[in-house]
PDB file of C-alpha atoms in Angstrom:
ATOM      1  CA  UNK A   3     -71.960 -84.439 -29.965  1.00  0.00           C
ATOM      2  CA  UNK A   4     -72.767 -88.324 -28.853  1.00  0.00           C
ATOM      3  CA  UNK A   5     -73.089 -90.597 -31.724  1.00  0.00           C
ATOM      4  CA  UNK A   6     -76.606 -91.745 -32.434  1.00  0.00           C
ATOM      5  CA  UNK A   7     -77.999 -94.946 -31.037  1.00  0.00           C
ATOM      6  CA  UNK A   8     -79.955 -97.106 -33.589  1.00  0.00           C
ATOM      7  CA  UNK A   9     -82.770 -97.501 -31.427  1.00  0.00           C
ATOM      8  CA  UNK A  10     -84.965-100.213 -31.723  1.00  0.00           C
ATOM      9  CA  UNK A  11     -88.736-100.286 -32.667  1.00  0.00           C
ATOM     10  CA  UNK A  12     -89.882-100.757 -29.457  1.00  0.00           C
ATOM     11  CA  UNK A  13     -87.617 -98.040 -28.223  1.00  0.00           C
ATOM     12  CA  UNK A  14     -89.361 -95.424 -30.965  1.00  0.00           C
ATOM     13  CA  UNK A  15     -93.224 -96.542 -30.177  1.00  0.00           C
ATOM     14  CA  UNK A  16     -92.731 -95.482 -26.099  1.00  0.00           C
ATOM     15  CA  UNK A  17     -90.943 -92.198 -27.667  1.00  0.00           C
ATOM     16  CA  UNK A  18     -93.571 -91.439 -29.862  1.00  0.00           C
ATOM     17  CA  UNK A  19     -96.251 -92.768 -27.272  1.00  0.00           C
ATOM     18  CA  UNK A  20     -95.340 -90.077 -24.685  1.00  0.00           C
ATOM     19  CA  UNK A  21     -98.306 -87.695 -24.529  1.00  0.00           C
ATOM     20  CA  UNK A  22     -97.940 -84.095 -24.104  1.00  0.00           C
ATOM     21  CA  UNK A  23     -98.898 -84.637 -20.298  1.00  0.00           C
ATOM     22  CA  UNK A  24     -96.077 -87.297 -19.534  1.00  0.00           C
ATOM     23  CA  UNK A  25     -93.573 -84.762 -20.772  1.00  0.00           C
ATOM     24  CA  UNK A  26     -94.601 -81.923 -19.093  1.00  0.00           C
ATOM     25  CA  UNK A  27     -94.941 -84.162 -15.941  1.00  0.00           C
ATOM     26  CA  UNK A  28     -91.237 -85.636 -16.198  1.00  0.00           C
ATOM     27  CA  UNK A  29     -90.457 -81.950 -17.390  1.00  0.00           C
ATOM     28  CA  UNK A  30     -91.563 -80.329 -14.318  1.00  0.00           C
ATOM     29  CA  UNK A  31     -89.644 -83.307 -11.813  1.00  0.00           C
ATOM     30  CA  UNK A  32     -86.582 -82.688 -13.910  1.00  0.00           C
ATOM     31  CA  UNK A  33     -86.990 -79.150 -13.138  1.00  0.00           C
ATOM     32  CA  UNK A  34     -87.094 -79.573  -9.721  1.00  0.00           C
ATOM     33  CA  UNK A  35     -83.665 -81.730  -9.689  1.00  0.00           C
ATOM     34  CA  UNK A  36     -82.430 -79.772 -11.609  1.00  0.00           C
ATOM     35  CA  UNK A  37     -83.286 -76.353  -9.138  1.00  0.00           C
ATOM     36  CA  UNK A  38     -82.519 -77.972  -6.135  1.00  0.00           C
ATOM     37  CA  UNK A  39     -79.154 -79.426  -7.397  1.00  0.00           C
ATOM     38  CA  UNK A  40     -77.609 -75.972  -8.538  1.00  0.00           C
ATOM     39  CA  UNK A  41     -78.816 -74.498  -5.450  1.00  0.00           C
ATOM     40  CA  UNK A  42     -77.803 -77.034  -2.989  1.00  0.00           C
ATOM     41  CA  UNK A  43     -74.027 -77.427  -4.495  1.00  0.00           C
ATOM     42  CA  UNK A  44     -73.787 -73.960  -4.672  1.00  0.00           C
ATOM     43  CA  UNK A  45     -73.546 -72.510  -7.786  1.00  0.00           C
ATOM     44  CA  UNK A  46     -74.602 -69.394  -8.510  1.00  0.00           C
ATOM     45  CA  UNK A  47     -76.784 -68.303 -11.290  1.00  0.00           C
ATOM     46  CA  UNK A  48     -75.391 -65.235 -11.827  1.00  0.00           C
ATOM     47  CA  UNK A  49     -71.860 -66.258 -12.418  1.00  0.00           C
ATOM     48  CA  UNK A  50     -70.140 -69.738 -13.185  1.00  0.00           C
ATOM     49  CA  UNK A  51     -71.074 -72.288 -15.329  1.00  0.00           C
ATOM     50  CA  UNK A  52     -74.937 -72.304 -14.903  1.00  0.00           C
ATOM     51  CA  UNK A  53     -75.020 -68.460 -15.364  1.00  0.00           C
ATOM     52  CA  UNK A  54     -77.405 -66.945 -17.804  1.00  0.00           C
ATOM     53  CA  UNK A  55     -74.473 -65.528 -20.076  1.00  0.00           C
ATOM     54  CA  UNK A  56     -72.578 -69.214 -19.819  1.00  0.00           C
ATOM     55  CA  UNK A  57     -76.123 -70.991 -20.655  1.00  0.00           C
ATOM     56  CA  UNK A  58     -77.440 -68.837 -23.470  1.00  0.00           C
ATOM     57  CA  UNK A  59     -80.968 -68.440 -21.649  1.00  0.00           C
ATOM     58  CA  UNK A  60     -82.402 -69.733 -18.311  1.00  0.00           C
ATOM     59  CA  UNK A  61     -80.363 -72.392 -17.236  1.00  0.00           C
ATOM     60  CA  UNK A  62     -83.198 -74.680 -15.657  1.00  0.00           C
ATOM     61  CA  UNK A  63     -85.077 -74.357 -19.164  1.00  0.00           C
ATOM     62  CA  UNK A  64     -81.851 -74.661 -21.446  1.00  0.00           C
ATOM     63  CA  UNK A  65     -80.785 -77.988 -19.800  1.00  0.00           C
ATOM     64  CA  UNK A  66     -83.839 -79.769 -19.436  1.00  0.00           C
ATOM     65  CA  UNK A  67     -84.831 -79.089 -23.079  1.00  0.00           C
ATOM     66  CA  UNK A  68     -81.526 -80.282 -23.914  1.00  0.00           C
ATOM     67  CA  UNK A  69     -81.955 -83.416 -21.898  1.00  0.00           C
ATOM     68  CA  UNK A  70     -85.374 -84.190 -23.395  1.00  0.00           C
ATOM     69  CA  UNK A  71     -83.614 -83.307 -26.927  1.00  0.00           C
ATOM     70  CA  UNK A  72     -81.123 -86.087 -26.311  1.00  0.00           C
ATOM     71  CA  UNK A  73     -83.848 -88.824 -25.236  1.00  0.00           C
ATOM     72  CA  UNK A  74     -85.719 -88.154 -27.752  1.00  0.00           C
ATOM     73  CA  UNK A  75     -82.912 -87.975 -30.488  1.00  0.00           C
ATOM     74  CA  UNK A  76     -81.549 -91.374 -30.198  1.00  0.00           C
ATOM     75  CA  UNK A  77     -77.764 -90.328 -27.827  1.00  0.00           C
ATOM     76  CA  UNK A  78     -79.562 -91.944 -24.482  1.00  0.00           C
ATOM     77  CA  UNK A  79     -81.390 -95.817 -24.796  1.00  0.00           C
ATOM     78  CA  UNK A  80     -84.469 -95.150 -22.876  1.00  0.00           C
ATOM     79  CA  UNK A  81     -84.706 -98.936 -20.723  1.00  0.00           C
ATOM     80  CA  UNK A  82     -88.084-100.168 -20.987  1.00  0.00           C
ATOM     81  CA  UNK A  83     -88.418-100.078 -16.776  1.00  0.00           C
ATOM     82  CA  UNK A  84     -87.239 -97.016 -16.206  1.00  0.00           C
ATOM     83  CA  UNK A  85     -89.622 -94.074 -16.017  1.00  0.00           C
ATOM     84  CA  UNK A  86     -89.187 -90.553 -18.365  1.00  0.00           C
ATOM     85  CA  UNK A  87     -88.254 -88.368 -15.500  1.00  0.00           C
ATOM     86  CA  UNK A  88     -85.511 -90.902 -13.801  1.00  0.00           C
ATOM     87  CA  UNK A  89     -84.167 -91.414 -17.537  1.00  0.00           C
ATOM     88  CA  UNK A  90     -83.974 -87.250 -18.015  1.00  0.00           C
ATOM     89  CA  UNK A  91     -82.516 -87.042 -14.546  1.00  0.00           C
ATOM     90  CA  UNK A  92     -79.574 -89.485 -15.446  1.00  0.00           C
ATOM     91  CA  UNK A  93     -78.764 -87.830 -18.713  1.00  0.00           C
ATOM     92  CA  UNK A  94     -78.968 -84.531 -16.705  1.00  0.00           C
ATOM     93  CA  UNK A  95     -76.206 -85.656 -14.341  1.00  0.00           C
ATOM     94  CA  UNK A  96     -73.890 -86.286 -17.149  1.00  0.00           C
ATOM     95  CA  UNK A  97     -74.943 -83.374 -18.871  1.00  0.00           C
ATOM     96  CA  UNK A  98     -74.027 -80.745 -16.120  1.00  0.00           C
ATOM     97  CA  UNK A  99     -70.769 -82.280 -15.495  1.00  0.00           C
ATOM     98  CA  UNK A 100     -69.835 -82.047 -19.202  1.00  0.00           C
ATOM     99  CA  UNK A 101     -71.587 -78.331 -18.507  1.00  0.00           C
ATOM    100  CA  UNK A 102     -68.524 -77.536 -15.875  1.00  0.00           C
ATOM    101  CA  UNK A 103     -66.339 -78.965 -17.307  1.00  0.00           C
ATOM    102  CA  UNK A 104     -66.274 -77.518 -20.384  1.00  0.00           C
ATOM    103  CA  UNK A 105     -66.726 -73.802 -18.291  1.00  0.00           C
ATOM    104  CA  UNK A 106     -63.391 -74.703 -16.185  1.00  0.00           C
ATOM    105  CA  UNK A 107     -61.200 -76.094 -19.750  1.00  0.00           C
ATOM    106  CA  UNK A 108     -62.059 -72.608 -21.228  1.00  0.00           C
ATOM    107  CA  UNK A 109     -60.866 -70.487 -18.087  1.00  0.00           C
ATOM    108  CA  UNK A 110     -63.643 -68.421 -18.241  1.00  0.00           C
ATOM    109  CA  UNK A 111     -64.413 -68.706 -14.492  1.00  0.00           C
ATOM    110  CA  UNK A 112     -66.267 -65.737 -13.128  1.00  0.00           C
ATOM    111  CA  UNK A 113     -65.281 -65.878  -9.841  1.00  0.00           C
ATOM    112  CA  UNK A 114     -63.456 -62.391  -8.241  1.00  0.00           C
ATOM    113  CA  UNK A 115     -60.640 -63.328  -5.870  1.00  0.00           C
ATOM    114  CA  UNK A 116     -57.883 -66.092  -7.133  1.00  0.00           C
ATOM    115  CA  UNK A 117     -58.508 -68.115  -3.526  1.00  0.00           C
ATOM    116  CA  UNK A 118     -61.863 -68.796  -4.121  1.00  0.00           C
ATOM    117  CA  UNK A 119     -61.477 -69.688  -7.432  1.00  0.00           C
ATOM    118  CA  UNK A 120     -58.978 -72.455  -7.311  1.00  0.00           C
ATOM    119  CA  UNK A 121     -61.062 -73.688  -3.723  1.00  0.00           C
ATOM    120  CA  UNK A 122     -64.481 -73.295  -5.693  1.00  0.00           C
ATOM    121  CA  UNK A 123     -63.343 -74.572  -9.226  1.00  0.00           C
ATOM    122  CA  UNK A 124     -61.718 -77.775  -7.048  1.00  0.00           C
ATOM    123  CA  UNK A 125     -65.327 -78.071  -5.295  1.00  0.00           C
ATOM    124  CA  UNK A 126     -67.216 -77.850  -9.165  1.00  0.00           C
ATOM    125  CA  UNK A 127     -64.858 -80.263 -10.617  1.00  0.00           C
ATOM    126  CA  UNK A 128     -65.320 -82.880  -7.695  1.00  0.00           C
ATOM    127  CA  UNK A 129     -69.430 -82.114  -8.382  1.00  0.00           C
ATOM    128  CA  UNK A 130     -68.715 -83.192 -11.800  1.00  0.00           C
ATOM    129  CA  UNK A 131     -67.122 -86.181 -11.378  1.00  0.00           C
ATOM    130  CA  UNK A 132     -69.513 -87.220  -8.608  1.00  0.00           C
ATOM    131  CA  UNK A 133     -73.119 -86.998 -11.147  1.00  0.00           C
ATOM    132  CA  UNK A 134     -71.157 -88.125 -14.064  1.00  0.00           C
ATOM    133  CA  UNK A 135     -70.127 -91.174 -11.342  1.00  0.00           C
ATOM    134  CA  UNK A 136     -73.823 -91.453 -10.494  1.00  0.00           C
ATOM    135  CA  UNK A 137     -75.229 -91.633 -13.844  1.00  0.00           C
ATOM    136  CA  UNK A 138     -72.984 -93.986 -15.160  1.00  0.00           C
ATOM    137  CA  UNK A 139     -72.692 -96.518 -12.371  1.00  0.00           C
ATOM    138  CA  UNK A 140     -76.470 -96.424 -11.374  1.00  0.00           C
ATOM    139  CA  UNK A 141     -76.506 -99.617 -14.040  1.00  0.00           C
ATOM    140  CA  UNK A 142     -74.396-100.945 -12.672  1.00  0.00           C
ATOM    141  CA  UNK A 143     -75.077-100.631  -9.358  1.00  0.00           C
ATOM    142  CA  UNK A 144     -78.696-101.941  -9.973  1.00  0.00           C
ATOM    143  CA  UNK A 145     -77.336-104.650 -12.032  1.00  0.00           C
ATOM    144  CA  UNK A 146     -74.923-105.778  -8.795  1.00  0.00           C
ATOM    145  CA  UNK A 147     -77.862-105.588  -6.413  1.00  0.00           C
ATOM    146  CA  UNK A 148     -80.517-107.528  -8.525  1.00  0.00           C
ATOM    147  CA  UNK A 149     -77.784-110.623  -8.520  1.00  0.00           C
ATOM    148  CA  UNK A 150     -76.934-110.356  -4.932  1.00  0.00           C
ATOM    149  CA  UNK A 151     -81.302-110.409  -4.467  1.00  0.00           C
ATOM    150  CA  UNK A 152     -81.781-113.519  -6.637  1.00  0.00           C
ATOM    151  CA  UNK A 153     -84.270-116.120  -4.460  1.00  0.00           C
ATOM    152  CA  UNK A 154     -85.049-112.810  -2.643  1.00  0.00           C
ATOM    153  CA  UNK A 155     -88.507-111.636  -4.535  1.00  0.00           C
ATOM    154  CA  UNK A 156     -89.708-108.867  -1.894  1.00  0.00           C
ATOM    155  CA  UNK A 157     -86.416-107.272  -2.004  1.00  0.00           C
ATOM    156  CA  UNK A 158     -86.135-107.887  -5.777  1.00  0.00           C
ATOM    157  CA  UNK A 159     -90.030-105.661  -5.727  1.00  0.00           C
ATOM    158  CA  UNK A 160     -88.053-102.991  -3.996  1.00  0.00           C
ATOM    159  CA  UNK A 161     -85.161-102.569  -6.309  1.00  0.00           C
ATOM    160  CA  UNK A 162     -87.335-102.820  -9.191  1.00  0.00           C
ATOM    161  CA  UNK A 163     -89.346-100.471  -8.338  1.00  0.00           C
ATOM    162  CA  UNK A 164     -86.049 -97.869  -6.863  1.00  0.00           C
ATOM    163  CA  UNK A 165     -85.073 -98.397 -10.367  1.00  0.00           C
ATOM    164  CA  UNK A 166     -87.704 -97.988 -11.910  1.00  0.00           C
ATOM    165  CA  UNK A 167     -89.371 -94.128  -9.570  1.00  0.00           C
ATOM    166  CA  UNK A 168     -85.913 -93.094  -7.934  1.00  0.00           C
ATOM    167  CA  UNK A 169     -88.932 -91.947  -5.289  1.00  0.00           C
ATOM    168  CA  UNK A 170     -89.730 -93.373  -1.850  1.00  0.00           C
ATOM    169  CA  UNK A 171     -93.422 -92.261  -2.053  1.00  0.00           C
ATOM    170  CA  UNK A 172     -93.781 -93.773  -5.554  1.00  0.00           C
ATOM    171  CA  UNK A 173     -91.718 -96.808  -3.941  1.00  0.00           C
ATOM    172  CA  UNK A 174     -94.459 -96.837  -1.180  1.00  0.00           C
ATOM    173  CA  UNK A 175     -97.220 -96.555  -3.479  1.00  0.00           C
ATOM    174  CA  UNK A 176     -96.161 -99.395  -5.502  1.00  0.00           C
ATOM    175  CA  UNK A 177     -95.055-101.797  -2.595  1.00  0.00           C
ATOM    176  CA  UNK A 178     -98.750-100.728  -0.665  1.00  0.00           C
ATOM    177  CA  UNK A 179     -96.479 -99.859   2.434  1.00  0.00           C
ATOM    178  CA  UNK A 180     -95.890 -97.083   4.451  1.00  0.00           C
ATOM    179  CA  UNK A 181     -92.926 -94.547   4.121  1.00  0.00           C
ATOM    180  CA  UNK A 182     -91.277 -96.069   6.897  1.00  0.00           C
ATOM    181  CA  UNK A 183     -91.535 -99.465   5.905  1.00  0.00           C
ATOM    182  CA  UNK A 184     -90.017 -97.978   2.333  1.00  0.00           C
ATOM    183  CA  UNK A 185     -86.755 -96.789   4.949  1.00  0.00           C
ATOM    184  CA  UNK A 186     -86.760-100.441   6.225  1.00  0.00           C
ATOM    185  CA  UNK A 187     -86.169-101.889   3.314  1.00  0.00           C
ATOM    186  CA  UNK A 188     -83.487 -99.996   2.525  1.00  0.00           C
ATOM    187  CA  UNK A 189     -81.435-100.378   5.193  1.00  0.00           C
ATOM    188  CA  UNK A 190     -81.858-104.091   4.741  1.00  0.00           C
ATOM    189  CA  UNK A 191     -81.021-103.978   1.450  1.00  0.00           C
ATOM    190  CA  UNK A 192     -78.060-101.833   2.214  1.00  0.00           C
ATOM    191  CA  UNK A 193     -77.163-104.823   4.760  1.00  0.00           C
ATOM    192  CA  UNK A 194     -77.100-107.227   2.228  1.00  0.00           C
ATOM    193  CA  UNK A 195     -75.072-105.458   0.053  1.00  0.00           C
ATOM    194  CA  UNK A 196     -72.036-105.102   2.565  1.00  0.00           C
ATOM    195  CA  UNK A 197     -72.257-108.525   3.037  1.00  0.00           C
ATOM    196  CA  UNK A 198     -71.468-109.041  -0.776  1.00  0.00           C
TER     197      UNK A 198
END
């Protein structure tokens, strides 16, 4: 278990200020990542690491209740910019990897024939190094990008508010522009970057 942050005040008054609708919001979005992540990569739900035997209950349920439980006791610093759902999102990505990983160290893979399961263990492992990658470097990635943007303040706007809704509608909404303007941006921004 991850030691304990000691969170600060203001850090406990936006925990406790979260109403029962802003959780069940960010809930329901983390469900939906959380869905469409197992599915897409593959995994199946009746065998592997995100079965219902491996997960103790429904997997969707198990892990975002364990995400929220995290947030809420003090192992994650919820940033003041970031919203619930991106927050729960990034602790899910190191959650699941930790999730496979800890299914592959026990050899208890539930796969039938030996080929696939060295091919499809390989393929879970590389899916667990690539969330835990993306939730620990989205700091710093975001940190990189806001220097490279100083004097820049529209494209500073934009990577606030990426950072900040992880959503290009929400993006949209925010900047007052349309989706494709949104898709602009980003490319320039992506520009920029090689540059640096």
């Amino acid at each position: 278990m991850a030691n304990k942050l000691l969170l600060s005040e203001e850090v406990w008054s936006r925990l406790e200020a979260v109403t029962p609708e802003e959780k069940e919001k960010a809930l329901r979005k983390l469900a939906r990542w959380i869905t469409y992540e197992i599915v897409h990569r593959g995994f199946d739900l009746d065998y592997g690491p995100f079965s219902f035997a491996a997960m103790g209950g429904n997997t969707v349920e198990v892990i975002s209740q364990q995400c929220y439980d995290v947030l809420f006791g003090g192992e994650w610093h919820w940033k003041p910019t970031r919203e619930l759902s991106s927050m729960l999102i990034q602790i899910a990505k190191s959650k699941m990897s930790h999730i496979i990983r800890d299914w592959h160290a026990q050899g208890r893979p539930d796969i039938k024939h030996t080929s696939e399961l060295s091919y499809r263990e390989q393929v879970e492992m590389d899916i667990a190094r690539q969330w835990e990658a993306e939730a620990n470097m989205r700091e710093l990635g975001f940190d990189i990008a806001r220097k490279a943007l100083s004097g820049n303040p529209k494209m500073q706007a934009y990577v606030e508010a990426v950072y900040e809704t992880n959503d290009y509608r929400a993006v949209a909404t925010r900047l007052k522009m349309t989706l494709k303007e949104v898709q602009e941006l980003e490319r320039e921004l992506l520009a920029i970057l090689e540059k640096c």
